[in-house]
XYZ file of C-alpha atoms in Angstrom:
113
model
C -12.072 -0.412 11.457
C -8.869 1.556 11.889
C -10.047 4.135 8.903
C -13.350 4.726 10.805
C -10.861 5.235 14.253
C -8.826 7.459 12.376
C -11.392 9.286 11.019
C -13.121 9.600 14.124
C -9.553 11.132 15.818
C -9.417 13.670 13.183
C -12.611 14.642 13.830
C -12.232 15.375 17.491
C -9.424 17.539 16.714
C -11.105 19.798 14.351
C -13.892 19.975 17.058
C -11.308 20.719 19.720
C -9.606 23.256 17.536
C -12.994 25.029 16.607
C -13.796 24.843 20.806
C -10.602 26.383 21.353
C -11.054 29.278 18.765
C -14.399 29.749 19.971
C -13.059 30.390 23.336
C -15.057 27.510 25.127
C -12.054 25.888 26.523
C -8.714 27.201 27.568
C -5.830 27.066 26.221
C -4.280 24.397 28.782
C -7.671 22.306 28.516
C -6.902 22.948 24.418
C -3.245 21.894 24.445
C -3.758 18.574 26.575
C -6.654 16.816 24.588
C -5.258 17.905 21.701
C -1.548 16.647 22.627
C -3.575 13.028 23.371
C -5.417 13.054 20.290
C -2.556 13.715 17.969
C -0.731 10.826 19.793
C -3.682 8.684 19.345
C -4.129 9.955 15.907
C -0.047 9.199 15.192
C -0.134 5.521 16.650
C -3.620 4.710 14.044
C -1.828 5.783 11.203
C 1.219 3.500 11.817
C -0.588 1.176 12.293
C -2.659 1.689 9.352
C 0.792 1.960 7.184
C 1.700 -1.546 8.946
C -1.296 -3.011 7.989
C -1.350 -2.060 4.995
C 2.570 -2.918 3.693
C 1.294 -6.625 5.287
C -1.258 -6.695 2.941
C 0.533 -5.640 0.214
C 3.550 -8.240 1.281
C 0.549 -11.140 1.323
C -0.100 -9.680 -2.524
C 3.696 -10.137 -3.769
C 3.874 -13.946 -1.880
C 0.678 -14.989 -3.459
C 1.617 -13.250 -6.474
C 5.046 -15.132 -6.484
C 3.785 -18.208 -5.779
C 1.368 -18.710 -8.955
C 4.265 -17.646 -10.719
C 6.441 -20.267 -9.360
C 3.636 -23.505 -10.164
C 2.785 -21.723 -13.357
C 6.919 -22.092 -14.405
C 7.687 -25.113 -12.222
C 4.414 -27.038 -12.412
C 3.220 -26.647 -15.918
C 4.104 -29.003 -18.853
C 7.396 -27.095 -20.741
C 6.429 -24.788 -23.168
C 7.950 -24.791 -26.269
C 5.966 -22.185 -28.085
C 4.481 -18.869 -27.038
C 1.497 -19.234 -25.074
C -0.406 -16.112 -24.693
C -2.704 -16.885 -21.812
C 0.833 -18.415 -19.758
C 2.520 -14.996 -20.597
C -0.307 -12.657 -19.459
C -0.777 -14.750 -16.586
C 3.119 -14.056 -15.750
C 3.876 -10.067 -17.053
C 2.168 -7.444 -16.543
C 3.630 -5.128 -18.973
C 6.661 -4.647 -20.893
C 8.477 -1.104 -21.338
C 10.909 -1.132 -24.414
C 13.488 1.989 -24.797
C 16.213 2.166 -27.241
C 18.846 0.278 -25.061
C 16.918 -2.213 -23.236
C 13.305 -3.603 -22.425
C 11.708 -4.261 -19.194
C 9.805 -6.916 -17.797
C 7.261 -6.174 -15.224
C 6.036 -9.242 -13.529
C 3.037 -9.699 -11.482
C 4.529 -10.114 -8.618
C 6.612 -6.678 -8.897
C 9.608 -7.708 -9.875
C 11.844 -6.278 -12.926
C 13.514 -7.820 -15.548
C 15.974 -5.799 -17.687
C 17.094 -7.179 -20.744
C 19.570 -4.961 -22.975
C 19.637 -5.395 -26.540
């Protein structure tokens, strides 16, 4: 909804700003729809941002919480378990001093050799 709001916004001021160029409405006309419609424009992208880092904070809980019942919840493993694993990391980066851990839920773990 707020996409097809901002969208519409942006819109308006590329019609405003072809008006204007055109010479169809003055300058002051110009200047004060154009001063509202950047505001307007402004307040639907932070909230777009806002939404948008919520959702992505939702993610990382949810995320974090299957990792917590898969570690605290399980039976103990005492052997690799490849399905457990994938379900935890989501990659591993290994360099000459140290490997990395990238967990589904976004953290980092650094391990140095």
């Amino acid at each position: 909804m707020m996409n097809r709001e901002l969208l519409e916004s942006l819109k308006q001021v590329h019609f405003l700003t072809q008006l204007h160029s055109k010479g169809v409405i003055s300058a002051d006309i110009y200047l004060e729809r154009r001063t509202a419609l950047d505001k307007k424009t402004a307040e639907l992208q932070k909230k777009l941002l806002s939404s948008q880092q919520t959702n992505k904070l939702d993610e990382v809980i949810g995320q974090t919480e299957k990792l917590l019942s898969i570690l605290y919840e399980g039976t103990p493993i005492t052997r690799f378990d490849a399905d457990i694993f994938g379900d935890i990391v989501d990659k591993i980066e290994v360099g000459h001093e140290a490997f990395c851990f990238y967990l589904k839920n976004g953290l980092h773990l650094l391990e140095k050799r």
